[in-house]
mmCIF file of N, CA, C and O in Angstrom:
data_model
loop_
_atom_site.group_PDB
_atom_site.id
_atom_site.type_symbol
_atom_site.label_atom_id
_atom_site.label_comp_id
_atom_site.label_asym_id
_atom_site.label_seq_id
_atom_site.Cartn_x
_atom_site.Cartn_y
_atom_site.Cartn_z
ATOM 1 N N GLN A 1 11.290 -5.694 -0.151
ATOM 2 C CA GLN A 1 12.461 -4.751 0.312
ATOM 3 C C GLN A 1 12.716 -3.689 -0.798
ATOM 4 O O GLN A 1 13.145 -2.541 -0.472
ATOM 5 N N GLN A 2 12.427 -3.920 -2.015
ATOM 6 C CA GLN A 2 12.579 -2.894 -3.073
ATOM 7 C C GLN A 2 11.611 -1.805 -2.868
ATOM 8 O O GLN A 2 11.967 -0.582 -3.038
ATOM 9 N N LEU A 3 10.332 -2.094 -2.561
ATOM 10 C CA LEU A 3 9.363 -1.062 -2.238
ATOM 11 C C LEU A 3 9.931 -0.050 -1.014
ATOM 12 O O LEU A 3 9.875 1.127 -1.187
ATOM 13 N N ARG A 4 10.431 -0.760 0.065
ATOM 14 C CA ARG A 4 10.986 0.023 1.233
ATOM 15 C C ARG A 4 12.019 0.868 0.749
ATOM 16 O O ARG A 4 12.117 2.200 1.178
ATOM 17 N N ASN A 5 12.997 0.401 0.048
ATOM 18 C CA ASN A 5 14.205 1.278 -0.522
ATOM 19 C C ASN A 5 13.605 2.286 -1.396
ATOM 20 O O ASN A 5 14.077 3.348 -1.361
ATOM 21 N N LYS A 6 12.776 2.087 -2.312
ATOM 22 C CA LYS A 6 12.109 3.223 -3.117
ATOM 23 C C LYS A 6 11.552 4.309 -2.195
ATOM 24 O O LYS A 6 11.920 5.509 -2.348
ATOM 25 N N TYR A 7 10.754 3.908 -1.286
ATOM 26 C CA TYR A 7 10.108 4.969 -0.439
ATOM 27 C C TYR A 7 11.052 5.552 0.544
ATOM 28 O O TYR A 7 10.804 6.818 1.121
ATOM 29 N N ARG A 8 12.124 4.941 0.845
ATOM 30 C CA ARG A 8 13.111 5.467 1.873
ATOM 31 C C ARG A 8 14.081 6.464 1.044
ATOM 32 O O ARG A 8 14.510 7.383 1.751
ATOM 33 N N THR A 9 14.242 6.288 -0.302
ATOM 34 C CA THR A 9 15.213 7.160 -0.858
ATOM 35 C C THR A 9 14.795 7.985 -2.109
ATOM 36 O O THR A 9 15.551 8.889 -2.437
ATOM 37 N N TYR A 10 13.602 7.783 -2.687
ATOM 38 C CA TYR A 10 13.249 8.579 -3.774
ATOM 39 C C TYR A 10 12.298 9.621 -3.303
ATOM 40 O O TYR A 10 11.531 9.491 -2.493
ATOM 41 N N GLY A 11 12.168 10.497 -4.278
ATOM 42 C CA GLY A 11 11.030 11.533 -4.245
ATOM 43 C C GLY A 11 10.889 12.290 -2.791
ATOM 44 O O GLY A 11 11.696 12.982 -2.317
ATOM 45 N N HIS A 12 9.748 11.935 -2.196
ATOM 46 C CA HIS A 12 9.473 12.437 -0.824
ATOM 47 C C HIS A 12 9.870 11.207 0.131
ATOM 48 O O HIS A 12 8.917 10.317 0.395
ATOM 49 N N PRO A 13 11.013 11.134 0.593
ATOM 50 C CA PRO A 13 11.567 9.943 1.322
ATOM 51 C C PRO A 13 10.745 9.783 2.685
ATOM 52 O O PRO A 13 10.400 10.706 3.282
ATOM 53 N N VAL A 14 10.526 8.424 3.013
ATOM 54 C CA VAL A 14 10.097 8.138 4.267
ATOM 55 C C VAL A 14 11.235 7.361 5.023
ATOM 56 O O VAL A 14 11.464 6.216 4.788
ATOM 57 N N PRO A 15 11.981 8.179 5.730
ATOM 58 C CA PRO A 15 13.274 7.692 6.408
ATOM 59 C C PRO A 15 13.034 6.247 7.121
ATOM 60 O O PRO A 15 14.116 5.563 7.132
ATOM 61 N N ALA A 16 11.925 6.058 7.835
ATOM 62 C CA ALA A 16 11.900 4.787 8.617
ATOM 63 C C ALA A 16 11.282 3.737 7.889
ATOM 64 O O ALA A 16 10.764 2.792 8.499
ATOM 65 N N ALA A 17 11.116 3.798 6.447
ATOM 66 C CA ALA A 17 10.406 2.795 5.684
ATOM 67 C C ALA A 17 11.018 1.437 5.920
ATOM 68 O O ALA A 17 10.236 0.466 5.782
ATOM 69 N N ASP A 18 12.249 1.316 6.213
ATOM 70 C CA ASP A 18 12.894 -0.023 6.338
ATOM 71 C C ASP A 18 12.063 -0.845 7.640
ATOM 72 O O ASP A 18 12.258 -2.052 7.721
ATOM 73 N N ASN A 19 11.648 -0.098 8.579
ATOM 74 C CA ASN A 19 11.134 -0.717 9.690
ATOM 75 C C ASN A 19 9.624 -0.726 9.797
ATOM 76 O O ASN A 19 8.961 -0.913 10.857
ATOM 77 N N MET A 20 8.978 -0.450 8.574
ATOM 78 C CA MET A 20 7.553 -0.366 8.425
ATOM 79 C C MET A 20 6.941 -1.357 7.672
ATOM 80 O O MET A 20 7.696 -1.867 6.760
ATOM 81 N N THR A 21 5.697 -1.668 7.972
ATOM 82 C CA THR A 21 4.968 -2.562 7.101
ATOM 83 C C THR A 21 4.683 -1.927 5.812
ATOM 84 O O THR A 21 4.723 -0.624 5.740
ATOM 85 N N ILE A 22 4.462 -2.460 4.710
ATOM 86 C CA ILE A 22 4.382 -1.828 3.505
ATOM 87 C C ILE A 22 3.234 -0.967 3.542
ATOM 88 O O ILE A 22 3.122 0.213 3.159
ATOM 89 N N SER A 23 2.146 -1.336 4.233
ATOM 90 C CA SER A 23 0.909 -0.487 4.362
ATOM 91 C C SER A 23 1.179 0.669 5.147
ATOM 92 O O SER A 23 0.507 1.852 4.825
ATOM 93 N N GLU A 24 1.998 0.652 6.116
ATOM 94 C CA GLU A 24 2.295 1.921 6.876
ATOM 95 C C GLU A 24 2.920 3.053 6.009
ATOM 96 O O GLU A 24 2.755 4.198 6.491
ATOM 97 N N ILE A 25 3.668 2.698 5.070
ATOM 98 C CA ILE A 25 4.486 3.632 4.266
ATOM 99 C C ILE A 25 3.695 4.649 3.654
ATOM 100 O O ILE A 25 4.109 5.816 3.659
ATOM 101 N N HIS A 26 2.630 4.428 3.000
ATOM 102 C CA HIS A 26 1.858 5.211 2.165
ATOM 103 C C HIS A 26 0.501 4.804 1.967
ATOM 104 O O HIS A 26 0.321 3.565 2.009
ATOM 105 N N PRO A 27 -0.526 5.636 1.815
ATOM 106 C CA PRO A 27 -1.822 5.324 1.742
ATOM 107 C C PRO A 27 -2.236 4.467 0.392
ATOM 108 O O PRO A 27 -2.893 3.632 0.398
ATOM 109 N N ASP A 28 -1.396 4.779 -0.688
ATOM 110 C CA ASP A 28 -1.500 3.948 -1.742
ATOM 111 C C ASP A 28 -0.950 2.564 -1.636
ATOM 112 O O ASP A 28 -1.692 1.711 -2.139
ATOM 113 N N LEU A 29 0.021 2.473 -0.954
ATOM 114 C CA LEU A 29 0.534 1.089 -0.700
ATOM 115 C C LEU A 29 -0.461 0.273 0.327
ATOM 116 O O LEU A 29 -0.492 -0.853 0.300
ATOM 117 N N ASP A 30 -1.053 1.120 1.186
ATOM 118 C CA ASP A 30 -2.058 0.366 2.046
ATOM 119 C C ASP A 30 -3.310 -0.179 1.286
ATOM 120 O O ASP A 30 -3.633 -1.304 1.494
ATOM 121 N N LEU A 31 -3.583 0.606 0.281
ATOM 122 C CA LEU A 31 -4.778 -0.004 -0.626
ATOM 123 C C LEU A 31 -4.190 -1.000 -1.373
ATOM 124 O O LEU A 31 -4.894 -2.179 -1.562
ATOM 125 N N PHE A 32 -3.054 -0.961 -2.001
ATOM 126 C CA PHE A 32 -2.371 -2.037 -2.696
ATOM 127 C C PHE A 32 -2.368 -3.328 -1.835
ATOM 128 O O PHE A 32 -2.828 -4.283 -2.407
ATOM 129 N N VAL A 33 -1.917 -3.360 -0.640
ATOM 130 C CA VAL A 33 -1.769 -4.440 0.161
ATOM 131 C C VAL A 33 -3.191 -5.121 0.434
ATOM 132 O O VAL A 33 -3.458 -6.246 0.342
ATOM 133 N N ASP A 34 -4.282 -4.201 0.714
ATOM 134 C CA ASP A 34 -5.425 -4.764 0.849
ATOM 135 C C ASP A 34 -6.148 -5.346 -0.274
ATOM 136 O O ASP A 34 -6.731 -6.443 -0.256
ATOM 137 N N CYS A 35 -5.752 -4.828 -1.522
ATOM 138 C CA CYS A 35 -6.275 -5.272 -2.753
ATOM 139 C C CYS A 35 -5.709 -6.755 -3.039
ATOM 140 O O CYS A 35 -6.396 -7.579 -3.354
ATOM 141 N N VAL A 36 -4.419 -6.715 -2.944
ATOM 142 C CA VAL A 36 -3.670 -7.946 -3.299
ATOM 143 C C VAL A 36 -3.873 -8.966 -2.468
ATOM 144 O O VAL A 36 -4.101 -10.214 -2.787
ATOM 145 N N LEU A 37 -4.140 -8.720 -1.117
ATOM 146 C CA LEU A 37 -4.421 -9.712 -0.046
ATOM 147 C C LEU A 37 -5.901 -10.021 0.052
ATOM 148 O O LEU A 37 -6.335 -10.754 1.005
ATOM 149 N N ASN A 38 -6.629 -9.379 -0.757
ATOM 150 C CA ASN A 38 -8.087 -9.580 -0.821
ATOM 151 C C ASN A 38 -8.775 -9.292 0.503
ATOM 152 O O ASN A 38 -9.673 -9.905 1.028
ATOM 153 N N ARG A 39 -8.249 -8.130 1.151
ATOM 154 C CA ARG A 39 -8.827 -7.703 2.517
ATOM 155 C C ARG A 39 -9.825 -6.519 2.252
ATOM 156 O O ARG A 39 -9.734 -5.849 1.200
ATOM 157 N N ASN A 40 -10.609 -6.399 3.120
ATOM 158 C CA ASN A 40 -11.595 -5.249 3.079
ATOM 159 C C ASN A 40 -10.887 -3.889 2.981
ATOM 160 O O ASN A 40 -10.017 -3.628 3.812
ATOM 161 N N ALA A 41 -11.183 -3.018 2.200
ATOM 162 C CA ALA A 41 -10.529 -1.787 2.031
ATOM 163 C C ALA A 41 -11.298 -0.565 2.305
ATOM 164 O O ALA A 41 -10.994 0.579 1.931
ATOM 165 N N THR A 42 -12.486 -0.849 2.979
ATOM 166 C CA THR A 42 -13.367 0.324 3.280
ATOM 167 C C THR A 42 -12.717 1.377 4.168
ATOM 168 O O THR A 42 -13.282 2.515 4.066
ATOM 169 N N SER A 43 -11.944 1.140 4.958
ATOM 170 C CA SER A 43 -11.273 2.207 5.754
ATOM 171 C C SER A 43 -10.133 2.888 5.179
ATOM 172 O O SER A 43 -9.425 3.711 5.762
ATOM 173 N N ASN A 44 -9.897 2.548 4.013
ATOM 174 C CA ASN A 44 -8.725 3.116 3.190
ATOM 175 C C ASN A 44 -9.133 4.548 2.859
ATOM 176 O O ASN A 44 -10.226 4.935 2.540
ATOM 177 N N LYS A 45 -8.110 5.430 2.738
ATOM 178 C CA LYS A 45 -8.164 6.913 2.231
ATOM 179 C C LYS A 45 -8.485 6.767 0.738
ATOM 180 O O LYS A 45 -9.434 7.585 0.331
ATOM 181 N N HIS A 46 -7.944 5.948 0.005
ATOM 182 C CA HIS A 46 -8.252 5.842 -1.464
ATOM 183 C C HIS A 46 -9.154 4.643 -1.633
ATOM 184 O O HIS A 46 -9.140 3.695 -0.744
ATOM 185 N N LYS A 47 -9.849 4.655 -2.740
ATOM 186 C CA LYS A 47 -10.795 3.584 -3.017
ATOM 187 C C LYS A 47 -10.468 2.947 -4.264
ATOM 188 O O LYS A 47 -9.849 3.525 -5.178
ATOM 189 N N THR A 48 -10.804 1.880 -4.442
ATOM 190 C CA THR A 48 -10.681 1.042 -5.732
ATOM 191 C C THR A 48 -11.683 1.290 -6.718
ATOM 192 O O THR A 48 -12.791 1.762 -6.294
ATOM 193 N N LEU A 49 -11.487 1.218 -7.950
ATOM 194 C CA LEU A 49 -12.459 1.527 -8.926
ATOM 195 C C LEU A 49 -13.451 0.252 -9.065
ATOM 196 O O LEU A 49 -12.866 -1.064 -8.908
ATOM 197 N N THR A 50 -14.641 0.287 -9.492
ATOM 198 C CA THR A 50 -15.411 -0.874 -9.711
ATOM 199 C C THR A 50 -15.556 -1.206 -11.187
ATOM 200 O O THR A 50 -15.870 -2.277 -11.451
ATOM 201 N N THR A 51 -14.849 -0.410 -11.870
ATOM 202 C CA THR A 51 -14.604 -0.793 -13.519
ATOM 203 C C THR A 51 -13.637 -1.782 -13.602
ATOM 204 O O THR A 51 -12.548 -1.772 -13.085
ATOM 205 N N ARG A 52 -13.998 -2.735 -14.406
ATOM 206 C CA ARG A 52 -12.924 -3.860 -14.713
ATOM 207 C C ARG A 52 -12.078 -3.219 -15.674
ATOM 208 O O ARG A 52 -12.193 -2.371 -16.425
ATOM 209 N N LEU A 53 -10.722 -3.812 -15.614
ATOM 210 C CA LEU A 53 -9.620 -3.266 -16.469
ATOM 211 C C LEU A 53 -10.185 -3.373 -17.952
ATOM 212 O O LEU A 53 -9.899 -2.458 -18.749
ATOM 213 N N GLU A 54 -10.784 -4.275 -18.496
ATOM 214 C CA GLU A 54 -11.180 -4.559 -19.772
ATOM 215 C C GLU A 54 -12.148 -3.373 -20.176
ATOM 216 O O GLU A 54 -12.288 -3.023 -21.344
ATOM 217 N N GLU A 55 -12.834 -2.874 -19.124
ATOM 218 C CA GLU A 55 -13.907 -1.744 -19.528
ATOM 219 C C GLU A 55 -13.384 -0.436 -19.257
ATOM 220 O O GLU A 55 -14.114 0.410 -19.521
ATOM 221 N N PHE A 56 -12.307 -0.244 -18.685
ATOM 222 C CA PHE A 56 -11.690 0.985 -18.293
ATOM 223 C C PHE A 56 -11.525 1.839 -19.631
ATOM 224 O O PHE A 56 -10.920 1.555 -20.617
ATOM 225 N N GLU A 57 -11.959 3.090 -19.443
ATOM 226 C CA GLU A 57 -11.717 4.065 -20.594
ATOM 227 C C GLU A 57 -10.629 5.043 -20.180
ATOM 228 O O GLU A 57 -10.701 5.690 -19.118
ATOM 229 N N GLY A 58 -9.667 5.150 -21.032
ATOM 230 C CA GLY A 58 -8.518 5.877 -20.860
ATOM 231 C C GLY A 58 -7.282 5.197 -21.063
ATOM 232 O O GLY A 58 -7.385 3.935 -21.520
ATOM 233 N N ARG A 59 -6.275 5.965 -20.855
ATOM 234 C CA ARG A 59 -5.013 5.239 -21.098
ATOM 235 C C ARG A 59 -4.544 4.360 -19.755
ATOM 236 O O ARG A 59 -4.706 4.504 -18.665
ATOM 237 N N ILE A 60 -3.967 3.100 -20.175
ATOM 238 C CA ILE A 60 -3.462 2.213 -19.318
ATOM 239 C C ILE A 60 -2.007 1.851 -19.762
ATOM 240 O O ILE A 60 -1.783 1.898 -20.851
ATOM 241 N N PRO A 61 -1.326 1.447 -18.800
ATOM 242 C CA PRO A 61 0.098 0.847 -19.356
ATOM 243 C C PRO A 61 0.094 -0.286 -20.378
ATOM 244 O O PRO A 61 -0.828 -1.042 -20.196
ATOM 245 N N ILE A 62 0.909 -0.298 -21.375
ATOM 246 C CA ILE A 62 0.861 -1.237 -22.438
ATOM 247 C C ILE A 62 0.949 -2.653 -21.765
ATOM 248 O O ILE A 62 0.095 -3.489 -22.441
ATOM 249 N N ALA A 63 1.579 -2.859 -20.789
ATOM 250 C CA ALA A 63 1.762 -4.279 -20.213
ATOM 251 C C ALA A 63 0.465 -4.799 -19.974
ATOM 252 O O ALA A 63 0.173 -6.097 -20.019
ATOM 253 N N TYR A 64 -0.389 -4.010 -19.535
ATOM 254 C CA TYR A 64 -1.974 -4.495 -19.105
ATOM 255 C C TYR A 64 -2.684 -4.952 -20.289
ATOM 256 O O TYR A 64 -3.758 -5.426 -20.018
ATOM 257 N N THR A 65 -2.401 -4.516 -21.412
ATOM 258 C CA THR A 65 -3.054 -5.179 -22.701
ATOM 259 C C THR A 65 -2.640 -6.562 -23.032
ATOM 260 O O THR A 65 -3.310 -7.126 -23.892
ATOM 261 N N ILE A 66 -1.557 -7.138 -22.371
ATOM 262 C CA ILE A 66 -1.146 -8.353 -22.652
ATOM 263 C C ILE A 66 -2.013 -9.345 -21.874
ATOM 264 O O ILE A 66 -2.178 -9.277 -20.638
ATOM 265 N N ASP A 67 -2.520 -10.336 -22.646
ATOM 266 C CA ASP A 67 -3.551 -11.401 -22.000
ATOM 267 C C ASP A 67 -2.746 -12.019 -20.806
ATOM 268 O O ASP A 67 -1.614 -12.572 -20.840
ATOM 269 N N GLY A 68 -3.369 -12.052 -19.650
ATOM 270 C CA GLY A 68 -2.907 -12.689 -18.433
ATOM 271 C C GLY A 68 -1.867 -11.985 -17.524
ATOM 272 O O GLY A 68 -1.551 -12.272 -16.507
ATOM 273 N N TYR A 69 -1.427 -10.833 -18.099
ATOM 274 C CA TYR A 69 -0.253 -9.982 -17.452
ATOM 275 C C TYR A 69 -0.863 -9.508 -15.988
ATOM 276 O O TYR A 69 -0.116 -9.846 -15.050
ATOM 277 N N SER A 70 -2.047 -9.047 -16.049
ATOM 278 C CA SER A 70 -2.445 -8.243 -14.614
ATOM 279 C C SER A 70 -2.729 -9.442 -13.633
ATOM 280 O O SER A 70 -2.366 -9.143 -12.396
ATOM 281 N N LEU A 71 -3.245 -10.421 -14.133
ATOM 282 C CA LEU A 71 -3.541 -11.667 -13.113
ATOM 283 C C LEU A 71 -2.123 -12.128 -12.681
ATOM 284 O O LEU A 71 -1.944 -12.424 -11.496
ATOM 285 N N SER A 72 -1.280 -12.309 -13.559
ATOM 286 C CA SER A 72 0.105 -12.825 -13.063
ATOM 287 C C SER A 72 0.809 -11.909 -12.073
ATOM 288 O O SER A 72 1.414 -12.234 -11.315
ATOM 289 N N ARG A 73 0.670 -10.570 -12.557
ATOM 290 C CA ARG A 73 1.284 -9.661 -11.638
ATOM 291 C C ARG A 73 0.769 -9.536 -10.365
ATOM 292 O O ARG A 73 1.423 -9.413 -9.366
ATOM 293 N N HIS A 74 -0.573 -9.679 -10.293
ATOM 294 C CA HIS A 74 -1.256 -9.774 -9.036
ATOM 295 C C HIS A 74 -0.795 -10.797 -8.173
ATOM 296 O O HIS A 74 -0.567 -10.567 -6.997
ATOM 297 N N LYS A 75 -0.749 -12.200 -8.828
ATOM 298 C CA LYS A 75 -0.360 -13.273 -7.985
ATOM 299 C C LYS A 75 1.175 -13.070 -7.356
ATOM 300 O O LYS A 75 1.415 -13.362 -6.437
ATOM 301 N N GLU A 76 1.993 -12.521 -8.349
ATOM 302 C CA GLU A 76 3.320 -12.262 -7.979
ATOM 303 C C GLU A 76 3.377 -11.341 -6.760
ATOM 304 O O GLU A 76 4.197 -11.620 -5.950
ATOM 305 N N MET A 77 2.667 -10.177 -6.797
ATOM 306 C CA MET A 77 2.689 -9.339 -5.722
ATOM 307 C C MET A 77 2.241 -9.887 -4.453
ATOM 308 O O MET A 77 2.786 -9.654 -3.353
ATOM 309 N N GLY A 78 1.167 -10.825 -4.518
ATOM 310 C CA GLY A 78 0.585 -11.646 -3.402
ATOM 311 C C GLY A 78 1.747 -12.399 -2.821
ATOM 312 O O GLY A 78 1.763 -12.495 -1.599
ATOM 313 N N GLN A 79 2.393 -13.171 -3.633
ATOM 314 C CA GLN A 79 3.598 -13.947 -3.048
ATOM 315 C C GLN A 79 4.540 -13.105 -2.316
ATOM 316 O O GLN A 79 4.963 -13.506 -1.275
ATOM 317 N N ILE A 80 4.907 -12.074 -3.016
ATOM 318 C CA ILE A 80 6.048 -11.106 -2.301
ATOM 319 C C ILE A 80 5.425 -10.629 -1.023
ATOM 320 O O ILE A 80 6.210 -10.590 0.047
ATOM 321 N N LEU A 81 4.210 -10.261 -0.997
ATOM 322 C CA LEU A 81 3.729 -9.810 0.298
ATOM 323 C C LEU A 81 3.547 -10.875 1.330
ATOM 324 O O LEU A 81 3.855 -10.586 2.481
ATOM 325 N N LEU A 82 3.195 -11.956 0.893
ATOM 326 C CA LEU A 82 2.975 -13.099 1.937
ATOM 327 C C LEU A 82 4.435 -13.454 2.531
ATOM 328 O O LEU A 82 4.441 -13.913 3.660
ATOM 329 N N GLU A 83 5.413 -13.260 1.821
ATOM 330 C CA GLU A 83 6.777 -13.590 2.158
ATOM 331 C C GLU A 83 7.543 -12.513 2.987
ATOM 332 O O GLU A 83 8.649 -12.636 3.523
ATOM 333 N N ASP A 84 6.869 -11.247 3.151
ATOM 334 C CA ASP A 84 7.430 -10.111 3.828
ATOM 335 C C ASP A 84 7.497 -10.323 5.226
ATOM 336 O O ASP A 84 6.532 -10.773 5.935
ATOM 337 N N GLU A 85 8.671 -10.301 5.781
ATOM 338 C CA GLU A 85 9.065 -10.466 7.214
ATOM 339 C C GLU A 85 8.424 -9.616 8.163
ATOM 340 O O GLU A 85 8.122 -9.927 9.182
ATOM 341 N N LEU A 86 8.045 -8.419 7.868
ATOM 342 C CA LEU A 86 7.427 -7.446 8.798
ATOM 343 C C LEU A 86 5.841 -7.662 8.849
ATOM 344 O O LEU A 86 5.213 -7.128 9.778
ATOM 345 N N GLY A 87 5.293 -8.468 7.998
ATOM 346 C CA GLY A 87 3.891 -8.725 7.955
ATOM 347 C C GLY A 87 2.960 -7.715 7.609
ATOM 348 O O GLY A 87 3.467 -6.638 6.925
ATOM 349 N N HIS A 88 1.751 -7.890 7.880
ATOM 350 C CA HIS A 88 0.821 -6.883 7.558
ATOM 351 C C HIS A 88 -0.299 -6.438 8.618
ATOM 352 O O HIS A 88 -1.527 -6.352 8.271
ATOM 353 N N ASP A 89 0.034 -6.536 9.818
ATOM 354 C CA ASP A 89 -0.860 -6.299 10.836
ATOM 355 C C ASP A 89 -1.053 -4.673 11.185
ATOM 356 O O ASP A 89 -1.848 -4.421 12.039
ATOM 357 N N LYS A 90 -0.278 -3.829 10.414
ATOM 358 C CA LYS A 90 -0.437 -2.368 10.625
ATOM 359 C C LYS A 90 -0.856 -1.889 9.276
ATOM 360 O O LYS A 90 -0.735 -2.457 8.222
ATOM 361 N N SER A 91 -1.576 -0.647 9.413
ATOM 362 C CA SER A 91 -1.925 0.030 7.985
ATOM 363 C C SER A 91 -1.366 1.455 8.133
ATOM 364 O O SER A 91 -0.670 1.910 9.139
ATOM 365 N N TRP A 92 -1.615 2.151 7.072
ATOM 366 C CA TRP A 92 -1.322 3.559 6.932
ATOM 367 C C TRP A 92 -1.815 4.396 8.140
ATOM 368 O O TRP A 92 -1.202 5.134 8.633
ATOM 369 N N HIS A 93 -2.963 3.910 8.787
ATOM 370 C CA HIS A 93 -3.500 4.722 9.926
ATOM 371 C C HIS A 93 -2.598 4.634 11.121
ATOM 372 O O HIS A 93 -2.883 5.192 12.113
ATOM 373 N N ASP A 94 -1.874 3.630 11.214
ATOM 374 C CA ASP A 94 -0.863 3.467 12.234
ATOM 375 C C ASP A 94 0.401 4.321 12.274
ATOM 376 O O ASP A 94 1.007 4.422 13.208
ATOM 377 N N ASN A 95 0.523 5.027 11.007
ATOM 378 C CA ASN A 95 1.724 5.806 10.796
ATOM 379 C C ASN A 95 1.419 7.040 11.468
ATOM 380 O O ASN A 95 0.453 7.695 11.180
ATOM 381 N N PRO A 96 2.422 7.512 12.243
ATOM 382 C CA PRO A 96 2.073 8.869 12.850
ATOM 383 C C PRO A 96 1.976 9.995 12.132
ATOM 384 O O PRO A 96 1.456 11.098 12.370
ATOM 385 N N VAL A 97 2.423 9.927 10.659
ATOM 386 C CA VAL A 97 2.300 11.071 9.893
ATOM 387 C C VAL A 97 0.808 11.034 9.205
ATOM 388 O O VAL A 97 0.336 12.013 8.610
ATOM 389 N N SER A 98 0.052 9.939 9.320
ATOM 390 C CA SER A 98 -1.185 9.958 8.712
ATOM 391 C C SER A 98 -2.188 10.789 9.737
ATOM 392 O O SER A 98 -1.865 10.875 10.779
ATOM 393 N N PRO A 99 -3.263 11.245 9.131
ATOM 394 C CA PRO A 99 -4.118 12.018 9.984
ATOM 395 C C PRO A 99 -4.624 11.182 11.065
ATOM 396 O O PRO A 99 -4.711 11.785 12.272
ATOM 397 N N VAL A 100 -5.048 9.942 11.089
ATOM 398 C CA VAL A 100 -5.427 9.130 12.243
ATOM 399 C C VAL A 100 -4.292 8.870 13.052
ATOM 400 O O VAL A 100 -4.341 8.869 14.295
ATOM 401 N N GLY A 101 -3.124 8.616 12.578
ATOM 402 C CA GLY A 101 -1.921 8.301 13.324
ATOM 403 C C GLY A 101 -1.580 9.637 14.226
ATOM 404 O O GLY A 101 -1.123 9.416 15.282
ATOM 405 N N LYS A 102 -1.747 10.841 13.616
ATOM 406 C CA LYS A 102 -1.346 11.979 14.386
ATOM 407 C C LYS A 102 -2.378 12.190 15.446
ATOM 408 O O LYS A 102 -1.954 12.414 16.588
ATOM 409 N N LYS A 103 -3.564 11.992 15.314
ATOM 410 C CA LYS A 103 -4.606 12.142 16.254
ATOM 411 C C LYS A 103 -4.329 10.958 17.511
ATOM 412 O O LYS A 103 -4.330 11.289 18.750
ATOM 413 N N ASN A 104 -4.084 9.708 17.118
ATOM 414 C CA ASN A 104 -3.604 8.704 18.162
ATOM 415 C C ASN A 104 -2.400 9.094 18.937
ATOM 416 O O ASN A 104 -2.294 8.901 20.131
ATOM 417 N N SER A 105 -1.372 9.651 18.142
ATOM 418 C CA SER A 105 -0.117 10.128 18.900
ATOM 419 C C SER A 105 -0.340 11.110 19.824
ATOM 420 O O SER A 105 0.126 11.169 21.001
ATOM 421 N N VAL A 106 -1.287 12.151 19.531
ATOM 422 C CA VAL A 106 -1.671 13.214 20.456
ATOM 423 C C VAL A 106 -2.285 12.632 21.721
ATOM 424 O O VAL A 106 -2.015 12.936 22.824
ATOM 425 N N ARG A 107 -3.302 11.816 21.508
ATOM 426 C CA ARG A 107 -3.794 11.062 22.712
ATOM 427 C C ARG A 107 -2.792 10.356 23.567
ATOM 428 O O ARG A 107 -2.908 10.562 24.838
ATOM 429 N N LEU A 108 -1.918 9.637 22.971
ATOM 430 C CA LEU A 108 -0.865 9.054 23.818
ATOM 431 C C LEU A 108 0.067 9.887 24.492
ATOM 432 O O LEU A 108 0.217 9.772 25.697
ATOM 433 N N ASP A 109 0.284 11.083 23.885
ATOM 434 C CA ASP A 109 1.221 12.058 24.612
ATOM 435 C C ASP A 109 0.440 12.733 25.657
ATOM 436 O O ASP A 109 1.104 13.009 26.669
ATOM 437 N N GLU A 110 -0.857 12.976 25.507
ATOM 438 C CA GLU A 110 -1.576 13.678 26.579
ATOM 439 C C GLU A 110 -1.626 12.773 27.699
ATOM 440 O O GLU A 110 -1.636 13.213 28.823
ATOM 441 N N LYS A 111 -1.495 11.503 27.552
ATOM 442 C CA LYS A 111 -1.696 10.553 28.651
ATOM 443 C C LYS A 111 -0.290 10.409 29.349
ATOM 444 O O LYS A 111 -0.097 9.647 30.343
ATOM 445 N N GLY A 112 0.822 10.792 28.608
ATOM 446 C CA GLY A 112 2.144 10.867 29.106
ATOM 447 C C GLY A 112 2.783 9.342 28.800
ATOM 448 O O GLY A 112 3.613 8.820 29.475
ATOM 449 N N LYS A 113 2.192 8.722 27.794
ATOM 450 C CA LYS A 113 2.682 7.282 27.402
ATOM 451 C C LYS A 113 3.525 7.267 26.177
ATOM 452 O O LYS A 113 3.194 8.162 25.336
#
């Protein structure tokens, strides 16, 4: 629920975020859900890196340098997502503001549905 509130109220708000699956809200969240739930992410707009965190060159948040933090956080996010009442049967591509969603909305409108 915290993620929905953030995306509903901060920055570039998504007014309907309260009624969307986490994946529908933003393409970054779509990838996040697929990653945490260990689902195939090939259809996502964004891609994951093949570089392991330990091998990553560049700046990373300090918390990720603590042994076990990233794995613990990954598990915590997985538990939160599994308890989400709205589920995970939709993705960013189902959102009418996404490029694919816009295309599908046009098709439905043309059919009068």
